[in-house]
XYZ file of C-alpha atoms in Angstrom:
606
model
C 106.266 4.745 -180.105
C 106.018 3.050 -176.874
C 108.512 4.455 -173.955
C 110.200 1.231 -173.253
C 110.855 1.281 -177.264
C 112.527 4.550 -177.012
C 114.852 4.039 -174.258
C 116.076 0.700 -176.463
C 116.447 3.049 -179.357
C 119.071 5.923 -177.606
C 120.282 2.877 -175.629
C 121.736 1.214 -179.093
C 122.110 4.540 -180.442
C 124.978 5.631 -177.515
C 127.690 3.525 -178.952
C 127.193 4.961 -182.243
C 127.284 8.163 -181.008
C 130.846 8.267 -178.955
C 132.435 6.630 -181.815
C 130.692 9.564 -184.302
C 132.133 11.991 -181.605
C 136.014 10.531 -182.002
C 135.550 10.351 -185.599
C 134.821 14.434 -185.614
C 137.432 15.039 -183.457
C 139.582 13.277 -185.677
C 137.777 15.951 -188.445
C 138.483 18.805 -186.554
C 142.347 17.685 -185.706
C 142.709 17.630 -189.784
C 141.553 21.252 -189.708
C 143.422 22.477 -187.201
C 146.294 20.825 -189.475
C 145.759 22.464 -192.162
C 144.970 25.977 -190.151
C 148.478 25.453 -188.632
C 150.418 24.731 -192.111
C 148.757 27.711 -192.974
C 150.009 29.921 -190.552
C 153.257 28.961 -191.329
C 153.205 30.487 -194.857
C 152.292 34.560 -194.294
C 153.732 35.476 -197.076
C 151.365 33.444 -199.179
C 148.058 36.140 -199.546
C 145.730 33.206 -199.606
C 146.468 32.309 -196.221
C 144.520 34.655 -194.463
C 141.256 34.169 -196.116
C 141.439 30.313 -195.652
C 142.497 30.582 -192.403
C 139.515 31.913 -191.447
C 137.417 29.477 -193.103
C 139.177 26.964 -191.281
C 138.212 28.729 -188.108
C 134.233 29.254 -189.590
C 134.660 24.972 -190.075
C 136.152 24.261 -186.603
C 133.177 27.050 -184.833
C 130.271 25.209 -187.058
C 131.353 21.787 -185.809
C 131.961 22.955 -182.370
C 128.105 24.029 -182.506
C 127.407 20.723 -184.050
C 128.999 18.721 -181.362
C 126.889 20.984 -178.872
C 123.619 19.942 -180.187
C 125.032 16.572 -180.404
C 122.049 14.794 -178.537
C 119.150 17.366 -179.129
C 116.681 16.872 -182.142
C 117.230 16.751 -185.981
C 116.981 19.976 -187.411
C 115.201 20.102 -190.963
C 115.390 23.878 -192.479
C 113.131 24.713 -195.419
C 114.249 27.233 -197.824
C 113.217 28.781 -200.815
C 112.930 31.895 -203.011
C 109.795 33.882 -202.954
C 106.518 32.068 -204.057
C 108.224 28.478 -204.134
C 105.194 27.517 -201.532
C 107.652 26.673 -198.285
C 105.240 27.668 -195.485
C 102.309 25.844 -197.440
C 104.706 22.448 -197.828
C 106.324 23.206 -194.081
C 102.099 23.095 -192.778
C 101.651 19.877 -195.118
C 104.529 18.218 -194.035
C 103.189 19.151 -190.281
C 99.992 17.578 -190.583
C 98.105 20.916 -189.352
C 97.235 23.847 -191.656
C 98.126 27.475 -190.247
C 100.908 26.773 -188.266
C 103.217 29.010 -190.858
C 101.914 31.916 -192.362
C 100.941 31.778 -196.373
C 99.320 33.731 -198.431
C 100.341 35.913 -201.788
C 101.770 38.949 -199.680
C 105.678 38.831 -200.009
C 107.729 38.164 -198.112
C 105.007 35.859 -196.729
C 107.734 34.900 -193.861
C 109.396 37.605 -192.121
C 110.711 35.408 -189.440
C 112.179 31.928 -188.564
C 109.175 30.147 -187.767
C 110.358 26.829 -185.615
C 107.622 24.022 -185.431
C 107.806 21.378 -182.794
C 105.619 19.338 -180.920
C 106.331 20.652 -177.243
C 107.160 24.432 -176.831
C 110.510 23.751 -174.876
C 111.905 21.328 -177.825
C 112.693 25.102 -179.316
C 113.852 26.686 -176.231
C 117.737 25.916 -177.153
C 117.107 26.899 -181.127
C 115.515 30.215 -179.710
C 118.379 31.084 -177.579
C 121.381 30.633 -180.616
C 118.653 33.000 -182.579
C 117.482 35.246 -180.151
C 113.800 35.585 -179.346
C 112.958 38.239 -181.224
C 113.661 36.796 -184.717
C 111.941 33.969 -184.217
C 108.691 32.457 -183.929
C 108.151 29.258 -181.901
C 104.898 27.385 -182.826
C 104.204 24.366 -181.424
C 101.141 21.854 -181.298
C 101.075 18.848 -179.705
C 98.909 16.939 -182.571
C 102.318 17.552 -184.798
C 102.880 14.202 -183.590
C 105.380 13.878 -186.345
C 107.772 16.432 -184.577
C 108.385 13.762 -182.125
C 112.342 14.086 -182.685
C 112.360 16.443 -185.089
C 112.469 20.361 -185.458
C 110.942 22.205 -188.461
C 112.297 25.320 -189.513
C 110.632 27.791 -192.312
C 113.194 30.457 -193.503
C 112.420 34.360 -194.561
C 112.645 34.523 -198.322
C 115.524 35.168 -199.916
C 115.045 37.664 -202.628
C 112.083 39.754 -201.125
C 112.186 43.253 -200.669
C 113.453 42.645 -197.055
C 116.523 40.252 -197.956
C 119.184 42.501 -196.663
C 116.924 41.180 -193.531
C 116.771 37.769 -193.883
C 119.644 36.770 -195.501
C 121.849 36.930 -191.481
C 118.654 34.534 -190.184
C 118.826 32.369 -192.911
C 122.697 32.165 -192.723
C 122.602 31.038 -189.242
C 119.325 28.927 -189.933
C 121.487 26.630 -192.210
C 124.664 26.607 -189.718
C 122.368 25.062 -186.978
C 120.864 22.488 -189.647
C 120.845 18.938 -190.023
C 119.028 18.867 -192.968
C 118.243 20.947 -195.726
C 114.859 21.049 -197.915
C 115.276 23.056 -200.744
C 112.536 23.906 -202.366
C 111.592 24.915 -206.230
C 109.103 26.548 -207.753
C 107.899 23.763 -210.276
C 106.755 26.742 -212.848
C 110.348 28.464 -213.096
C 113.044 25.420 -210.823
C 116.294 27.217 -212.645
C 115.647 30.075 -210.392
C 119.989 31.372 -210.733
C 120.116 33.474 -207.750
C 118.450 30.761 -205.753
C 120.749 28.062 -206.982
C 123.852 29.884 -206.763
C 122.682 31.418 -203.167
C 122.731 28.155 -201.988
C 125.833 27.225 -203.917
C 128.106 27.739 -201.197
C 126.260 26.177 -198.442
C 125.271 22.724 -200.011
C 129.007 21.740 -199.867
C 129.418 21.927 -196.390
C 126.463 18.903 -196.265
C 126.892 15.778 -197.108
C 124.794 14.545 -200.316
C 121.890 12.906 -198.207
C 121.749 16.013 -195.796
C 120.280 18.079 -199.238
C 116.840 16.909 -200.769
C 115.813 19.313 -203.621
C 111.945 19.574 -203.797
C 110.168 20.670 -206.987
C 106.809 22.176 -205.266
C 103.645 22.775 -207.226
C 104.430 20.024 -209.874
C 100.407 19.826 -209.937
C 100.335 23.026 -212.600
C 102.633 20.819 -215.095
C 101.786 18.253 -217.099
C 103.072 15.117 -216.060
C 104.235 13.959 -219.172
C 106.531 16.806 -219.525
C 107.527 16.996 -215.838
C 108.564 13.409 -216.124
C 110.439 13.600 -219.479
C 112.003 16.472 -219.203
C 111.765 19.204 -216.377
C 113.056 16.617 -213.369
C 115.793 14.950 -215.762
C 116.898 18.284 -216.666
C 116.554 20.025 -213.732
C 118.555 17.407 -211.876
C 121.675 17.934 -214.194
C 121.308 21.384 -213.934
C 122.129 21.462 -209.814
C 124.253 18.994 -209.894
C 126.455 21.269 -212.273
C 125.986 23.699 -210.177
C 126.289 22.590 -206.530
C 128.612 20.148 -207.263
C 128.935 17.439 -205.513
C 125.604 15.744 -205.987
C 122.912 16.040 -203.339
C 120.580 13.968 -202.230
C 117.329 13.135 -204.032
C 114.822 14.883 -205.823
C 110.526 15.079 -205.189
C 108.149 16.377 -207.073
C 105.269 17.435 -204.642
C 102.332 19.256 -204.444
C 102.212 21.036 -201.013
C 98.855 22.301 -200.759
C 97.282 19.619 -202.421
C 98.100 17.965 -198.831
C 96.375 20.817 -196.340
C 93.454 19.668 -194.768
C 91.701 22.789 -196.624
C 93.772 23.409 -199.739
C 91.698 26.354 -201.307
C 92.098 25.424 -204.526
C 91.574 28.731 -206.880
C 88.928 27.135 -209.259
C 91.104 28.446 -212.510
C 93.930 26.270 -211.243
C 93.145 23.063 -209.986
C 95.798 20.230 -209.707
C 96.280 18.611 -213.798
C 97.289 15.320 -212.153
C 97.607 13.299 -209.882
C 101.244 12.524 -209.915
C 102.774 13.469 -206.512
C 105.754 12.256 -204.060
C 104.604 13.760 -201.086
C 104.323 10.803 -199.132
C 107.471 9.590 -200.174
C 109.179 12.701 -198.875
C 107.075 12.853 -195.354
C 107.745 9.132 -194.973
C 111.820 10.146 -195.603
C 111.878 13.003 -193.150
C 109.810 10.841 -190.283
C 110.220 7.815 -191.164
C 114.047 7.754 -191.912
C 115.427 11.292 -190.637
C 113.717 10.905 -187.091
C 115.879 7.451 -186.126
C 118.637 8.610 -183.338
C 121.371 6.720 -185.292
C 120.360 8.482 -188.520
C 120.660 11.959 -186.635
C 124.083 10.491 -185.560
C 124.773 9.603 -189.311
C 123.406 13.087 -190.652
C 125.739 15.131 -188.103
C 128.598 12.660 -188.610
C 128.606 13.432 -192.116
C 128.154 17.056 -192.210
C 130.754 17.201 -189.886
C 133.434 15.286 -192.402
C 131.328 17.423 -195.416
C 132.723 20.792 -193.670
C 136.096 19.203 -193.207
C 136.167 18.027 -197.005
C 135.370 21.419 -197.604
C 137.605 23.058 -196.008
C 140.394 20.821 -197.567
C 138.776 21.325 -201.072
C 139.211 25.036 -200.554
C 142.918 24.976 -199.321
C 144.182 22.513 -202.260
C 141.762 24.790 -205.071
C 143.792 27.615 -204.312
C 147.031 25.657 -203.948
C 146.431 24.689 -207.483
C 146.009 28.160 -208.550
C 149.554 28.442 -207.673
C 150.913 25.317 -207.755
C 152.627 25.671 -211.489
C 154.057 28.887 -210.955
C 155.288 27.763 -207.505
C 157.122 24.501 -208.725
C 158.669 26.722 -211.261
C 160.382 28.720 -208.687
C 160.904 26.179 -206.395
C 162.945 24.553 -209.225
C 164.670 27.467 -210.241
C 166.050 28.349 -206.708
C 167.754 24.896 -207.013
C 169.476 25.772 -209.918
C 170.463 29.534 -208.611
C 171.352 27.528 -205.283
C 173.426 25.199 -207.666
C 175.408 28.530 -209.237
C 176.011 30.220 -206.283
C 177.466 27.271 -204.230
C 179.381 26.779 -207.514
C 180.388 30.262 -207.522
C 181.409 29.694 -203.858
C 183.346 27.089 -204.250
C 185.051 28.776 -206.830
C 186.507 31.183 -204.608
C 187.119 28.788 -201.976
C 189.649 26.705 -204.295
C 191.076 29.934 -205.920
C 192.391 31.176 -202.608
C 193.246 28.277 -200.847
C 196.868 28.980 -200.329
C 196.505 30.836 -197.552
C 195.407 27.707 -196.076
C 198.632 25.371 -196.466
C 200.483 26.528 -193.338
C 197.755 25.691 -191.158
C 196.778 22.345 -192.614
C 200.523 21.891 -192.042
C 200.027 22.428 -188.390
C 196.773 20.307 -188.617
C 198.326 17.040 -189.688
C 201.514 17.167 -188.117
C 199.210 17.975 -184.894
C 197.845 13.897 -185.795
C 200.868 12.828 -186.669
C 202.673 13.369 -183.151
C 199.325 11.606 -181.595
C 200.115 8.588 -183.332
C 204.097 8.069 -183.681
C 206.122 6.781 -180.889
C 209.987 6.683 -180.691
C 212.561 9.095 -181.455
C 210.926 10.059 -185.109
C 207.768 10.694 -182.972
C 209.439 13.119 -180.878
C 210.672 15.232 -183.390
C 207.219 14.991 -184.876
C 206.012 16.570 -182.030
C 208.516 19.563 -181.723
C 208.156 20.397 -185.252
C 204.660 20.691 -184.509
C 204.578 22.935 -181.660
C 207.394 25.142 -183.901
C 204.747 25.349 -186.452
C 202.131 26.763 -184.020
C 204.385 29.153 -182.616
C 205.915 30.093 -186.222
C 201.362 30.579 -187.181
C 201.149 32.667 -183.944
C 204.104 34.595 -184.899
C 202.721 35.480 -188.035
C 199.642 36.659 -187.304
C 201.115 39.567 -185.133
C 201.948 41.259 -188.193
C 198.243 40.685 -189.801
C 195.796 43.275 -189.270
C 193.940 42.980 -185.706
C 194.384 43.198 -182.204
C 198.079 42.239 -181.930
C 197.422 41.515 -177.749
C 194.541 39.153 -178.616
C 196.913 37.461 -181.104
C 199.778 37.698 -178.873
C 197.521 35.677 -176.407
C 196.739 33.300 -178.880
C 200.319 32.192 -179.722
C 200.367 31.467 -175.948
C 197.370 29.906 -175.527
C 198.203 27.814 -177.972
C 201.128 26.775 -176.891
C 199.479 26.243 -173.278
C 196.603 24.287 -174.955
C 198.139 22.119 -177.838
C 195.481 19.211 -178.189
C 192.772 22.235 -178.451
C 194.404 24.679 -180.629
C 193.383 23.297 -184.303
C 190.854 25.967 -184.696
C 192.583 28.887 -183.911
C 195.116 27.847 -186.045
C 193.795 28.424 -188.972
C 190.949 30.553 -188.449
C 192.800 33.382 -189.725
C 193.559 31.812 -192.683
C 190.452 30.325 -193.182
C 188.133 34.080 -192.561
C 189.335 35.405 -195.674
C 188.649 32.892 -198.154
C 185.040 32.000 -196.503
C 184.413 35.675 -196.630
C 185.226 35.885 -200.568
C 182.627 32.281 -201.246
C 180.216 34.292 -199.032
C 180.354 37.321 -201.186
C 180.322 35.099 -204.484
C 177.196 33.526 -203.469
C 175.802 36.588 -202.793
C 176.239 38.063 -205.777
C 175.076 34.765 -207.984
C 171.917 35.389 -206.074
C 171.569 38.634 -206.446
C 171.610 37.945 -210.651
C 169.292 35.172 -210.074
C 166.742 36.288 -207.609
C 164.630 39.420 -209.488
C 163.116 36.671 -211.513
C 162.339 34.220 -209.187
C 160.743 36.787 -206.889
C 158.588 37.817 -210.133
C 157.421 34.132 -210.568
C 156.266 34.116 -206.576
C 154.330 37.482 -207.084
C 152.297 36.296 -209.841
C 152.082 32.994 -207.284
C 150.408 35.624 -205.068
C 153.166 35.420 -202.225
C 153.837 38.988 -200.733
C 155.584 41.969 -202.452
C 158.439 41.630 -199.579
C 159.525 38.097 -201.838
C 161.606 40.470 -203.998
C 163.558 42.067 -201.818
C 166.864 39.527 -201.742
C 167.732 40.604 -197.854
C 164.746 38.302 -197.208
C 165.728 35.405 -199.005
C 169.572 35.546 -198.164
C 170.529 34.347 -194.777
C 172.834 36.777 -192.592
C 176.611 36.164 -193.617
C 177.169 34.953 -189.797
C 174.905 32.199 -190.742
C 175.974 31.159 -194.079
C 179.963 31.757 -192.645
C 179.320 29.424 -190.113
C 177.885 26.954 -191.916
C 180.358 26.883 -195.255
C 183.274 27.275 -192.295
C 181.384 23.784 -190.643
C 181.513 22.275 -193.713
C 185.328 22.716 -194.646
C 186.490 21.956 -191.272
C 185.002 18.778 -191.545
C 186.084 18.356 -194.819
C 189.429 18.967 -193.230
C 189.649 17.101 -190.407
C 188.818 13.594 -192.071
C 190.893 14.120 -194.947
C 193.937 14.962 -192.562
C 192.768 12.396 -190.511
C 193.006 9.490 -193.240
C 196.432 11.354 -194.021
C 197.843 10.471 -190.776
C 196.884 7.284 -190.698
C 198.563 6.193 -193.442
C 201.539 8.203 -192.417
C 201.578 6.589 -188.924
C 201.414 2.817 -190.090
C 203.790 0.295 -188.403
C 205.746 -0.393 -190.825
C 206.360 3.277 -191.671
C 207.255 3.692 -187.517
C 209.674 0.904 -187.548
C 211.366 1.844 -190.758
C 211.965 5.568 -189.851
C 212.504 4.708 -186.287
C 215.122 1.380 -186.115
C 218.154 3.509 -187.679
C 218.186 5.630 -184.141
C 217.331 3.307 -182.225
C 220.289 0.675 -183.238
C 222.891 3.411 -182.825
C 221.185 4.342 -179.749
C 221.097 0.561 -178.687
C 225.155 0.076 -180.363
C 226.124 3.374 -177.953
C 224.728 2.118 -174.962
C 225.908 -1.481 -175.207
C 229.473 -0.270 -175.554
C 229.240 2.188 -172.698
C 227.509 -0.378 -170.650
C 230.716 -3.332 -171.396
C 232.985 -0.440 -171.453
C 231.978 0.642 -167.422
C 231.801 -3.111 -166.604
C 235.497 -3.837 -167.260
C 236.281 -0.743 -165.777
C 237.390 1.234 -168.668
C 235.617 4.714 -168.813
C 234.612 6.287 -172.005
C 235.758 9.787 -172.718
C 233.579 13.007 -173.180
C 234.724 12.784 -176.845
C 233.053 9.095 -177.323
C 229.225 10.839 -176.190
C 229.938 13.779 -177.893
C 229.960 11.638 -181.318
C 227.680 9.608 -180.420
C 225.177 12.423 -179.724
C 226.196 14.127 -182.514
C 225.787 10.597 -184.764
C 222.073 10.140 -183.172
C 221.300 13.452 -183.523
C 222.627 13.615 -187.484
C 220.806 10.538 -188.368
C 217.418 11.549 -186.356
C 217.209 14.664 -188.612
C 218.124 12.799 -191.981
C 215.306 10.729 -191.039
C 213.147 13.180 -190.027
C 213.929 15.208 -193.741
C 213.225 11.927 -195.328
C 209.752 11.868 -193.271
C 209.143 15.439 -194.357
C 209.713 14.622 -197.972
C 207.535 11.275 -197.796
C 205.052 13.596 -196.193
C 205.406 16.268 -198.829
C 205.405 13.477 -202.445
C 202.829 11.392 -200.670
C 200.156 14.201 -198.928
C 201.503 17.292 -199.212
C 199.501 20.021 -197.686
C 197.973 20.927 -201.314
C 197.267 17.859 -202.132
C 195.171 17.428 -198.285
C 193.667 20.720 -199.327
C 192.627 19.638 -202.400
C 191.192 16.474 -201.262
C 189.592 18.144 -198.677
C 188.187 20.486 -201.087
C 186.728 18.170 -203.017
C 184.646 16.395 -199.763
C 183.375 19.953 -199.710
C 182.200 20.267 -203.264
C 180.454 16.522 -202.376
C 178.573 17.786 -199.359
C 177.861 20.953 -200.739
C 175.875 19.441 -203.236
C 173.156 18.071 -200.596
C 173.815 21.818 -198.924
C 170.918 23.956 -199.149
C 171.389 27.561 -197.480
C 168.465 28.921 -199.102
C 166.087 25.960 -198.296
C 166.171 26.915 -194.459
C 164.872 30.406 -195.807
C 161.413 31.528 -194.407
C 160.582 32.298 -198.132
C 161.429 29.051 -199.198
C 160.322 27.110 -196.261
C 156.686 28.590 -196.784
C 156.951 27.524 -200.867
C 157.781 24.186 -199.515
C 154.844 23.946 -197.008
C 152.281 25.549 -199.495
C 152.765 22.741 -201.978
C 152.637 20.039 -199.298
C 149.196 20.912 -198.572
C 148.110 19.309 -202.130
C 148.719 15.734 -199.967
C 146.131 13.759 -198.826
C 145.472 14.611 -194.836
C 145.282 12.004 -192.455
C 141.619 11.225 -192.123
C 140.730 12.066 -195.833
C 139.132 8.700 -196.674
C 138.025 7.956 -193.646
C 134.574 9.199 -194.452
C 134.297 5.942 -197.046
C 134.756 3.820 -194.081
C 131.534 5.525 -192.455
């Protein structure tokens, strides 16, 4: 290829290559997803070993993006005899540059072919010199952009040897040629050696080679050796790879040697068909783009495949206890909520305080005024009381003042005394409706292969601080709208001028007469206030009694607590305590991680 030709070939190849570099970062971001979820579930055994697979993906696409813009790497590999080093010299164009002969291993090295000795010089640094051997001729014109590599067999007597090289060989690979001895292909430890590496290629990156098809007949090579030799990988590799050739490698040396008492039996070969493939095809800069774009996405799909296999393991047992801690959660709310209603009068005094608190905020007049003594009576009558509870009497000596100092702000203190001990029974009922519940849901995550800790219930529970301040959020709110829609239909207009108008006209009739009375210039006597107080003051409480019996048929303090209640047993039912539980949190992340990521079909749109 002419110079000029080549710059116009990495000059149109550039574009293609910055885009293949977002779309593997946009591989790489999925595994680092994926590594993440999985940190967040420890107690899920699994977890560890995945994780570091994730971290073997993300290290062998790293590498991939550093070799990003050197050659394509093709690695041959085979068991012992399959005739690699006599195919690697064939597909070379010069005999002798790899070692053959009927000694085993015949390869005790990587052997590296390339056109120019420094094409190898990055290859032999990731190896280190001494396992390698570079060999290099500048007729391999072929090699012009692409590297050869010949791997150590891999069931010699020296495998415990080779196996690390060859490892590492495939890691830095573009390309894999795997190749079969035509005379025994279903070679099991081969296949399933490289069972675990072909799914980290895509299915072009993986041609299977069936070497030495020249001691078969053709007729049965044809009809049934390829057909059934190409089921039989695919089973086992699965997915598919790439294509398959029957060759014969030596039949292509320039001095093939032929042992006279087995000399080819035809002439049926697909050499050239694989040499045109590999420099033909392979060599193109925007097919090395294409090959390292797709292994990248292959080691992405892989890792996914992995996570979401061993997800689905699990998944059954963990939906099973997912769904049963909804119904324990159910029963022990229910059980909570039981001994929230069953003691709830110890709550009516300060829900009395509560609304007529509101109420004094919203009436006006004399009615309104009352209203608002009664109410500070009340807080001083709760104060009073809880002197004689158990406690620090000079804390709740303070209170009573503070309240009375602070009367806008004093609705939680209140009733907080009234309110500990019943939230302190639901807490204790949940607990124990756990407690029943919980041995056999912690069995069913075991056998899901979360840790041993699972069935210890301190783990699953959350502190009673938590869970009292929570259930305690939830009535309060309850609480504060109900009394809130009490007093607004207790504080209507119409209920305000009805209650108010009888003081008010004698208020209005007393001062009118006083007023004409001090005109003319008759004065009243003490006697005439005296009843006239006395009249206002008569009527103002009838009224107010009145108003406290309204309040008591219409929204007693029961009947506020028992609306309240049942806002509670509403919200409760979209109240999870045990869902913001590490244990259950991790449950809920491992069964995520059967969704589709991001980027997953992106590789369609390739």
């Amino acid at each position: 290829m002419r110079k000029g030709d080549d710059k116009r070939m990495i000059s149109n190849s550039f574009p293609s290559a910055i885009k293949a570099l977002g779309k593997i970062e946009g591989f790489k971001n999925d595994i680092k997803t994926y590594r993440s979820s999985l940190s967040d579930v420890p107690l899920w055994r699994p977890g560890d070993v995945l994780k570091k697979q994730c971290d073997e993906a993300l290290r062998r696409i790293d590498r991939l993006e550093e070799r990003f813009e050197r050659k394509l790497v093709v690695t041959i590999l085979g068991p012992c005899g399959s005739g690699k080093s006599t195919l690697l010299n064939a597909l070379a164009g010069i005999d002798g540059l790899s070692d053959t002969g009927i000694h085993r291993p015949t390869t005790r090295s990587l052997v590296i072919l390339s056109r120019d000795g420094s094409d190898a010089d990055a290859l032999s640094r990731d190896f280190g010199r001494e396992n390698i051997k570079v060999v290099s001729s500048h007729r391999a014109s072929s090699l012009e952009r692409v590297l050869l590599i010949d791997t150590p067999d891999t069931d010699s007597t020296e495998q415990e040897k080779h196996i690390p090289l060859v490892h590492k060989a495939i890691e830095m690979s573009d390309v894999l040629i795997c190749v079969f001895d035509a005379e025994n292909p279903k070679k099991r430890d081969y296949v399933d050696f490289l069972a675990s590496y072909v799914r980290k290629f895509s299915g072009e990156s993986i041609i299977a080679v069936i070497n030495k098809c020249d001691r078969l007949e053709e007729r049965e090579l044809r009809e049934r050796i390829v057909p059934e030799f190409r089921n039989y990988i695919q089973e086992a590799w699965q997915p598919e790879s790439g294509d398959i050739f029957c060759v014969s490698g030596r039949r292509h040396l320039h001095d093939p040697k032929w042992d006279p008492q087995a000399l080819p039996k035809h002439d049926f070969d697909q050499f050239d068909a694989l040499r045109n493939m590999i420099f033909g095809t392979f060599d193109s800069p925007g097919y090395i783009v294409d090959r390292r774009l797709e292994n990248a996405g292959s080691l992405r799909n892989w890792v996914v495949d992995e996570i979401r296999a061993e997800v689905e393991m699990d998944r059954e047992r963990l939906k099973t206890a997912r769904e049963n801690i909804r119904a324990a959660e159910k029963r022990a709310l229910a059980a909570a909520l039981s001994g929230l209603s069953g003691d709830d009068s110890k709550q009516l005094l300060g829900v009395n305080v509560l609304l007529y608190q509101k109420l004094a905020q919203r009436w006006l007049g004399p009615v309104g005024w009352l209203i608002a003594i009664w109410a500070r009576i009340l807080i001083f009558g709760v104060g009073i009381a809880a002197v004689f509870r158990f406690g620090n009497p000079i804390r709740q000596i303070w209170g009573i003042v503070s309240s009375l100092r602070h009367f806008k702000d004093s609705r939680a203190a209140v009733v907080e005394t009234e309110r500990g001990e019943t939230i302190d029974t639901a807490l204790r009922d949940y607990r124990f409706s756990i407690q029943r519940d919980w041995p056999d849901i912690g069995e069913i995550l075991v056998k899901g292969r979360f840790e041993n800790s699972v069935r210890r219930i301190e783990e699953v529970i959350s502190d009673g601080g938590t869970f009292t301040a929570e259930i305690s959020a939830i009535w309060r709110s309850a609480l504060e709208t109900t009394i809130e829609e009490t007093s607004k239909k207790l504080s209507g207009l119409l209920m305000q001028f009805l209650f108010n108008m009888p003081v008010i006209v004698i208020m209005g009739h007393a001062g009118w007469v006083t007023a004409r009375e001090y005109f003319s210039g008759n004065y009243l006597s003490s006697g005439f206030f005296l009843h006239a107080f006395l009249t206002i003051g008569l009527v103002l409480f009838i009224l107010f009694f009145i108003f406290q019996a309204c309040v008591r048929l219409i929204s007693g303090a029961d009947r506020i607590s028992g609306r309240a209640f049942e806002k509670m047993k509403r919200r409760m039912d979209q109240y999870q305590p045990l869902s913001v539980n590490p244990v259950i949190r991790q449950l809920e992340n491992i069964l995520m991680m059967t969704l589709p990521c991001p980027s997953t079909d992106s590789m369609d749109n390739l």
